[in-house]
N, CA, C and O atoms as a Tinker XYZ file with bonds, in Angstrom:
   300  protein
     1  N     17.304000  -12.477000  -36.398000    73     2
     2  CA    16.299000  -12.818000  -35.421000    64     1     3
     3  C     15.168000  -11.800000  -35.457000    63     2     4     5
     4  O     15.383000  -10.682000  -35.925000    81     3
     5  N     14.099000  -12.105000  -35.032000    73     3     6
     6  CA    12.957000  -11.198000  -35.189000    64     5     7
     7  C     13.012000  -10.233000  -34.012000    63     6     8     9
     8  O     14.059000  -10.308000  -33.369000    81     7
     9  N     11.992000   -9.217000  -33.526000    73     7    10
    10  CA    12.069000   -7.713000  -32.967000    64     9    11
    11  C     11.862000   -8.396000  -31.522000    63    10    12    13
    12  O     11.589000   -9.582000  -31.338000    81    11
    13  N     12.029000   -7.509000  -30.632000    73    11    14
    14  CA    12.108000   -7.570000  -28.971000    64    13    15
    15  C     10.634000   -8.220000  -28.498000    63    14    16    17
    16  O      9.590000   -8.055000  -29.129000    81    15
    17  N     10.782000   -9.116000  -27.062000    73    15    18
    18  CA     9.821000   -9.548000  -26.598000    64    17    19
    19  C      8.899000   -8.405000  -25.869000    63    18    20    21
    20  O      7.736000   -8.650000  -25.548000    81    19
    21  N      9.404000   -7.371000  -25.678000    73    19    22
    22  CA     8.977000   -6.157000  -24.774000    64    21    23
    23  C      8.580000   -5.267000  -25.692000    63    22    24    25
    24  O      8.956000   -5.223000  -26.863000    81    23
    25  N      7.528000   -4.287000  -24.950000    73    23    26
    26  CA     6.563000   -3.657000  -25.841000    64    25    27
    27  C      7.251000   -2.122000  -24.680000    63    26    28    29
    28  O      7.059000   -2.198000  -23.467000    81    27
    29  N      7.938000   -0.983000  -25.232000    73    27    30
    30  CA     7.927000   -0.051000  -24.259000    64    29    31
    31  C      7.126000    1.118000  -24.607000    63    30    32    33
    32  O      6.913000    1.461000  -25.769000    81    31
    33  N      6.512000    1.964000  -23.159000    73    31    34
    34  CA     5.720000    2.727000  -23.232000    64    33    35
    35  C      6.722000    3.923000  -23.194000    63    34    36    37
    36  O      7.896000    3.856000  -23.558000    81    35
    37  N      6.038000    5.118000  -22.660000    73    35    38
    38  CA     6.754000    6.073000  -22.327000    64    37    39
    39  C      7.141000    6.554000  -21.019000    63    38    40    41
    40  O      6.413000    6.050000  -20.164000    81    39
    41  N      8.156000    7.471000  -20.456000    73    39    42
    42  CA     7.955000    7.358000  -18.858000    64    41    43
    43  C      7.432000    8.792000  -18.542000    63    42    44    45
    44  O      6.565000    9.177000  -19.327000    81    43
    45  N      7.761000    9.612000  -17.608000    73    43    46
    46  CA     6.767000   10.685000  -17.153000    64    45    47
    47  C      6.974000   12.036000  -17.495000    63    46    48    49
    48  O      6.323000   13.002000  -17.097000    81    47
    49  N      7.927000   12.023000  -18.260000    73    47    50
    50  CA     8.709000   12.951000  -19.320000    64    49    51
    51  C      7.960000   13.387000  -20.970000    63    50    52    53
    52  O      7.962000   14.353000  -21.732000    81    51
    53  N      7.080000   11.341000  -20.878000    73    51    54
    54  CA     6.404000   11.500000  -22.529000    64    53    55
    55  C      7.606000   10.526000  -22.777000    63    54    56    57
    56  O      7.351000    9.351000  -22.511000    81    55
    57  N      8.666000   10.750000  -23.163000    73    55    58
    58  CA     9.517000    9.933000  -23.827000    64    57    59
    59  C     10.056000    8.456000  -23.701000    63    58    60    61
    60  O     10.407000    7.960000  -22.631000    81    59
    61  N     10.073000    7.988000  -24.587000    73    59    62
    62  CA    10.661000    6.042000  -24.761000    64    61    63
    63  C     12.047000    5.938000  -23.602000    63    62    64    65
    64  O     12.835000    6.849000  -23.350000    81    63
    65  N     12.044000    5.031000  -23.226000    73    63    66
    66  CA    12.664000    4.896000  -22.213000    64    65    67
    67  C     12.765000    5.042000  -20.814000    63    66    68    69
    68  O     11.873000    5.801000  -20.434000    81    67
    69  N     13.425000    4.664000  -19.943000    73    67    70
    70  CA    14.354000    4.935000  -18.462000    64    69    71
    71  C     14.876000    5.731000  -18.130000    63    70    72    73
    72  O     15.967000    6.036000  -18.613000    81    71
    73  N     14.329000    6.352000  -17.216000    73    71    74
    74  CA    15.544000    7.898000  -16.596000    64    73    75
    75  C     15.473000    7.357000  -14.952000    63    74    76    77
    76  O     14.474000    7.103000  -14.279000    81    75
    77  N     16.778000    7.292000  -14.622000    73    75    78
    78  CA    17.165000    7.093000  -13.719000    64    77    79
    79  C     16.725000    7.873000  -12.619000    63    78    80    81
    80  O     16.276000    8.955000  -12.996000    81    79
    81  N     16.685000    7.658000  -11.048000    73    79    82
    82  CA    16.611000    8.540000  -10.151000    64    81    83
    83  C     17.224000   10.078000  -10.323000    63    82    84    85
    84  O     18.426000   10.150000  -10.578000    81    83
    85  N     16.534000   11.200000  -10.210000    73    83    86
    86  CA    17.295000   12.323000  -10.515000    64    85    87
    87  C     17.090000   13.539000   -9.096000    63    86    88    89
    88  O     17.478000   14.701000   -9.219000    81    87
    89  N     16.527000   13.101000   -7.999000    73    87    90
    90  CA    16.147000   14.397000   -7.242000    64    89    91
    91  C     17.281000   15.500000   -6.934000    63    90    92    93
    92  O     18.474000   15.241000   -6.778000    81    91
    93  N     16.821000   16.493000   -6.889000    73    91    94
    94  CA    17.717000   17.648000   -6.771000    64    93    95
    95  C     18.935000   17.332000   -5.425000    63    94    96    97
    96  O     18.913000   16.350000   -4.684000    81    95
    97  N     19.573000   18.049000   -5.404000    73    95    98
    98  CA    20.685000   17.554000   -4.446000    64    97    99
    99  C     20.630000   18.140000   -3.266000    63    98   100   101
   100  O     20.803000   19.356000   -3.338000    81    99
   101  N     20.502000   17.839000   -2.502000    73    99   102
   102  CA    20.087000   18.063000   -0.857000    64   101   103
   103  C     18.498000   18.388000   -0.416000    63   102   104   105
   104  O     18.180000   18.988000    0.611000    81   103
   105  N     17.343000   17.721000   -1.673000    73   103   106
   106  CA    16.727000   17.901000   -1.296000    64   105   107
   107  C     15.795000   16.733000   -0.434000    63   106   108   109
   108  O     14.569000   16.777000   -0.326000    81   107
   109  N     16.761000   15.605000    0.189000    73   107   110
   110  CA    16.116000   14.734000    0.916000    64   109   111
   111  C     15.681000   13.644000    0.116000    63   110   112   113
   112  O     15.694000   13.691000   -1.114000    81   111
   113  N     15.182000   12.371000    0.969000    73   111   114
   114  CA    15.040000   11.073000    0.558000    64   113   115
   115  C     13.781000   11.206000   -0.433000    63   114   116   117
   116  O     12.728000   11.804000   -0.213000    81   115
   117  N     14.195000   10.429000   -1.684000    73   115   118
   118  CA    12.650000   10.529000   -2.974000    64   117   119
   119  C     12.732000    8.842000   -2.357000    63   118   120   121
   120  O     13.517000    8.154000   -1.705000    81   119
   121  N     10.955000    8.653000   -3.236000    73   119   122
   122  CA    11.107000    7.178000   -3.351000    64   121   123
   123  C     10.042000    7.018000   -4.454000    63   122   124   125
   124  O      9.023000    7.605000   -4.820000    81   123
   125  N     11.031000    5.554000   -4.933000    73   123   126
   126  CA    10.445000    5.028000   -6.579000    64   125   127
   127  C      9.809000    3.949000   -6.494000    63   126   128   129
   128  O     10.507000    3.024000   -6.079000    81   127
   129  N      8.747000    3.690000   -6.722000    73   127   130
   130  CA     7.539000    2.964000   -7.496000    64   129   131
   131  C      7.975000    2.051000   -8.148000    63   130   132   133
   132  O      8.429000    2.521000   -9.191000    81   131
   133  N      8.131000    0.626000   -8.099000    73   131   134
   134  CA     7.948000   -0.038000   -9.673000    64   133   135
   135  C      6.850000   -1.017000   -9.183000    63   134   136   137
   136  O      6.687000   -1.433000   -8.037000    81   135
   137  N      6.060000   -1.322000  -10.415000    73   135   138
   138  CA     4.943000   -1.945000  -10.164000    64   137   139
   139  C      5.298000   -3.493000  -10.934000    63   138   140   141
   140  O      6.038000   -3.519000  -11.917000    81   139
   141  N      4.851000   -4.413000  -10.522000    73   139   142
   142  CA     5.170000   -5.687000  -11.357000    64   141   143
   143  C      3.866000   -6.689000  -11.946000    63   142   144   145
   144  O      3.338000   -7.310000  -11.024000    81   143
   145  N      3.308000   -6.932000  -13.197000    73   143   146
   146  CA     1.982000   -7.320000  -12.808000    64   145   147
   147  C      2.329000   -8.412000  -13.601000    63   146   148   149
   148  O      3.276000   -8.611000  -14.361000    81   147
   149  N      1.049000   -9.299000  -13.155000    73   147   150
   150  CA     0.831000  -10.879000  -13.980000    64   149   151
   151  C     -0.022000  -11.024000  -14.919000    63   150   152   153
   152  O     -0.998000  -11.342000  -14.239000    81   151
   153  N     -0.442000  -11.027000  -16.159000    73   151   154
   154  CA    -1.327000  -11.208000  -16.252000    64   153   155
   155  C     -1.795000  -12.518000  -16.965000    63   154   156   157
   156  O     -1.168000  -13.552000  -17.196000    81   155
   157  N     -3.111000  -12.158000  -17.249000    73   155   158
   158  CA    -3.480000  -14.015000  -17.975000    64   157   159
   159  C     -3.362000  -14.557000  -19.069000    63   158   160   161
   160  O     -3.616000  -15.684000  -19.494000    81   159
   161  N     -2.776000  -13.265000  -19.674000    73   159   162
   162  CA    -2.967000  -13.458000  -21.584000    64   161   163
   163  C     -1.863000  -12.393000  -22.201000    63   162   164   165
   164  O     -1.538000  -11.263000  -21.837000    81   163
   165  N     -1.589000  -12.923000  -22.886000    73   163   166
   166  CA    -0.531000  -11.577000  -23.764000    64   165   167
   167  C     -1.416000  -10.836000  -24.292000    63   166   168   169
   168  O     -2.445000  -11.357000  -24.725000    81   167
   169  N     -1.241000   -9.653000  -24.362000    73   167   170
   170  CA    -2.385000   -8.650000  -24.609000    64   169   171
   171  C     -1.731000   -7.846000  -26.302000    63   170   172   173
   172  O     -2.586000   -7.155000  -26.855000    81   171
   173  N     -0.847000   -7.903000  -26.773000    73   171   174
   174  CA    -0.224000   -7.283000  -27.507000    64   173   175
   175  C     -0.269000   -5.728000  -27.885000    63   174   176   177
   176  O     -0.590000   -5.162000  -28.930000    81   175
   177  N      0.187000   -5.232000  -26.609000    73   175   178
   178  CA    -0.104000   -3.631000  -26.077000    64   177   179
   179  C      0.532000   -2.855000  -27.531000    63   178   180   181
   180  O      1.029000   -3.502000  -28.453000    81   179
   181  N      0.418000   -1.514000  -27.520000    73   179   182
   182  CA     0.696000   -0.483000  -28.111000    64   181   183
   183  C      2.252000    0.051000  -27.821000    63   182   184   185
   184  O      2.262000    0.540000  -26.691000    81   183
   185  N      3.392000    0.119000  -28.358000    73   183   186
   186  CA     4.146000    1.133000  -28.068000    64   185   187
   187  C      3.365000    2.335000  -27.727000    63   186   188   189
   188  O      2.246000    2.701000  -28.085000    81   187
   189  N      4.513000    3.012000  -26.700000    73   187   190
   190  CA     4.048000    4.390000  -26.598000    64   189   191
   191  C      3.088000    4.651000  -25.660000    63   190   192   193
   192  O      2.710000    5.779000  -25.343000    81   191
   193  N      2.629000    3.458000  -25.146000    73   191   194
   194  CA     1.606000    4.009000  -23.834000    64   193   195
   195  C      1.645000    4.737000  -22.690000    63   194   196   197
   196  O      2.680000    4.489000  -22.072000    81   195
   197  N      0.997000    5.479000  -22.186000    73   195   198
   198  CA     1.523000    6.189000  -21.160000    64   197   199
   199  C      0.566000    5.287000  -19.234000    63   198   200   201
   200  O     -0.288000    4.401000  -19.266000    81   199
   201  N      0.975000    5.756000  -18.294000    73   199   202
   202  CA     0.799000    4.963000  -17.338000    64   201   203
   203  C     -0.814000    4.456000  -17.098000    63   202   204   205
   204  O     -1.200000    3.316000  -16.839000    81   203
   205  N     -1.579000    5.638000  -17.266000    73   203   206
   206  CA    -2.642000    5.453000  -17.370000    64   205   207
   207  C     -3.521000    4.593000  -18.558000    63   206   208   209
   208  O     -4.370000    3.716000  -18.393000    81   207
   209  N     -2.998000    5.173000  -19.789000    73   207   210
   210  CA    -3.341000    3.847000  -21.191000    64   209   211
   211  C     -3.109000    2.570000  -20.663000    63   210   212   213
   212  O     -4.055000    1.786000  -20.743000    81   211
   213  N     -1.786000    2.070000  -19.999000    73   211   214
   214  CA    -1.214000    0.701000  -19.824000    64   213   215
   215  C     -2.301000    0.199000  -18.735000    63   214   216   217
   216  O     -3.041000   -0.752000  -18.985000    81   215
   217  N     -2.341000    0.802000  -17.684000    73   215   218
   218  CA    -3.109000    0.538000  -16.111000    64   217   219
   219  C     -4.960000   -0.374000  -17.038000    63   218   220   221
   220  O     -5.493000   -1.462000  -16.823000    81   219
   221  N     -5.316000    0.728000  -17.962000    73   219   222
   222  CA    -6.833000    0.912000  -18.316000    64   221   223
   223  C     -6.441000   -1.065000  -19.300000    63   222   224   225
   224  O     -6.821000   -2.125000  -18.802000    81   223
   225  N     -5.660000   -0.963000  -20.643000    73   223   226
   226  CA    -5.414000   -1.919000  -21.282000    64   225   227
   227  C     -5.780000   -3.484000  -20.357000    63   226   228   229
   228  O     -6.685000   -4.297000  -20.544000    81   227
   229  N     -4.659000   -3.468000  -19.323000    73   227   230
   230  CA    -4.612000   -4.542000  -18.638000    64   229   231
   231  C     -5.519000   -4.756000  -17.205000    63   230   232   233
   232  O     -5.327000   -5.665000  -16.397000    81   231
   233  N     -6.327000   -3.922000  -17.120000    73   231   234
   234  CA    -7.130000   -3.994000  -15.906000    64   233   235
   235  C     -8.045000   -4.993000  -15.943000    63   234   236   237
   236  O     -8.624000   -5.147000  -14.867000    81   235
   237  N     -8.403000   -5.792000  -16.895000    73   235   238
   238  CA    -9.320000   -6.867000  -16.748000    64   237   239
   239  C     -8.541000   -8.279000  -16.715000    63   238   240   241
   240  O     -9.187000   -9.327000  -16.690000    81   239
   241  N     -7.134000   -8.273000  -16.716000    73   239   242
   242  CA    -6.103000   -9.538000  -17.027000    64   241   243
   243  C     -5.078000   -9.454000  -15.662000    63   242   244   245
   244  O     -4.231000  -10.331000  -15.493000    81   243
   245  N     -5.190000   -8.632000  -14.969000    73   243   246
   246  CA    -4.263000   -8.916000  -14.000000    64   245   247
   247  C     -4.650000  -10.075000  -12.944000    63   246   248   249
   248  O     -5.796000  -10.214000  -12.517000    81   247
   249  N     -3.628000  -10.840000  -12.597000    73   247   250
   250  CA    -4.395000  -11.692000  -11.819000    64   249   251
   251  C     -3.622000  -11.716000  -10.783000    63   250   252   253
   252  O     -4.179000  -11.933000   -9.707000    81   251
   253  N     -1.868000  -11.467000  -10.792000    73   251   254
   254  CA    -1.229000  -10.924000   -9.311000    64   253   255
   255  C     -0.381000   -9.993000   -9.687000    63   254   256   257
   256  O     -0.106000   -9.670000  -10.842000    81   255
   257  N      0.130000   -9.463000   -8.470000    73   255   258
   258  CA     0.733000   -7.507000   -8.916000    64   257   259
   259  C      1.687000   -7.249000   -7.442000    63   258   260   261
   260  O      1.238000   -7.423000   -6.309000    81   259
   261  N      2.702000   -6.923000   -7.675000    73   259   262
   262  CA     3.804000   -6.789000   -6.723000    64   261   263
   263  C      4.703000   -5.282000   -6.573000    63   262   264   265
   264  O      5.072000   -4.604000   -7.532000    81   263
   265  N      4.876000   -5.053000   -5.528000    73   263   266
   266  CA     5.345000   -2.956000   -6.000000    64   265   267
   267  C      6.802000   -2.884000   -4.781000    63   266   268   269
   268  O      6.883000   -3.126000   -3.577000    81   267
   269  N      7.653000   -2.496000   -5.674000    73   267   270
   270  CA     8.896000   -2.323000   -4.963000    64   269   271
   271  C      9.090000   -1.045000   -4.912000    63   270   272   273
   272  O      9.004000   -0.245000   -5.844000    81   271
   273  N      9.493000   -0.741000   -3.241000    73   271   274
   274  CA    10.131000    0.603000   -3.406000    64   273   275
   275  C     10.876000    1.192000   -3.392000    63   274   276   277
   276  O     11.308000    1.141000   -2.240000    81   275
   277  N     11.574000    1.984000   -4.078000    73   275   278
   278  CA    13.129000    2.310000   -3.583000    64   277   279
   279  C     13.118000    3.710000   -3.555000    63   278   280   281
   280  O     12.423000    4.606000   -4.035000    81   279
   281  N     14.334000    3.591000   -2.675000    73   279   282
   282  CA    15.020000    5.381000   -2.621000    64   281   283
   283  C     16.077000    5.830000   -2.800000    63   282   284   285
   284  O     16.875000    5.026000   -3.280000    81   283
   285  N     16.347000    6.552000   -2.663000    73   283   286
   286  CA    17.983000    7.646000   -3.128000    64   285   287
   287  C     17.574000    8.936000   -3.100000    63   286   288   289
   288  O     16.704000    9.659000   -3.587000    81   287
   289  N     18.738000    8.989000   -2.174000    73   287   290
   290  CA    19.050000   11.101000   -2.224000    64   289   291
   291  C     20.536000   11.179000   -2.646000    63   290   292   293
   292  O     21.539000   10.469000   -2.722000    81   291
   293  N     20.187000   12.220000   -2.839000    73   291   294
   294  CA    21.474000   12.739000   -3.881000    64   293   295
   295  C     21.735000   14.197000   -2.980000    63   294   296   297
   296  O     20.894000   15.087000   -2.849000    81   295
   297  N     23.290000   14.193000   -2.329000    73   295   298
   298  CA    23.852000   14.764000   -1.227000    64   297   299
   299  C     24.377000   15.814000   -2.058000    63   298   300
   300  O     25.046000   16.719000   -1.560000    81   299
């Protein structure tokens, strides 16, 4: 079969992939960001983008955008 439908960037580390919630331990409630967007056209992005590259790429194609937030502390 041919390569993945998903194009991944990097996360805030620089590096490919997901890192899970990590805040230090007793230092109180964090909260996480995910952003969800629509856009109008497949854009055929770049691996490797970072938040700001991705935001700039798709800023003329978004047409709806949804943001969940979550939290976790770590006791």
């Amino acid at each position: 079969m041919g390569g993945s439908k998903f194009t991944e960037g990097v996360n805030s580390t620089n590096q490919p992939g997901y890192t899970g919630p990590a805040p230090p331990p007793g230092h109180g409630l964090h909260h996480y960001y995910f952003w969800l967007y629509a856009l109008d056209a497949e854009l055929g992005l770049k691996p490797n983008m970072n938040r700001e590259q991705l935001l700039n790429a798709i800023a003329d194609h978004v047409i709806e955008q949804a943001r969940l937030v979550g939290v976790y502390e770590q006791k």
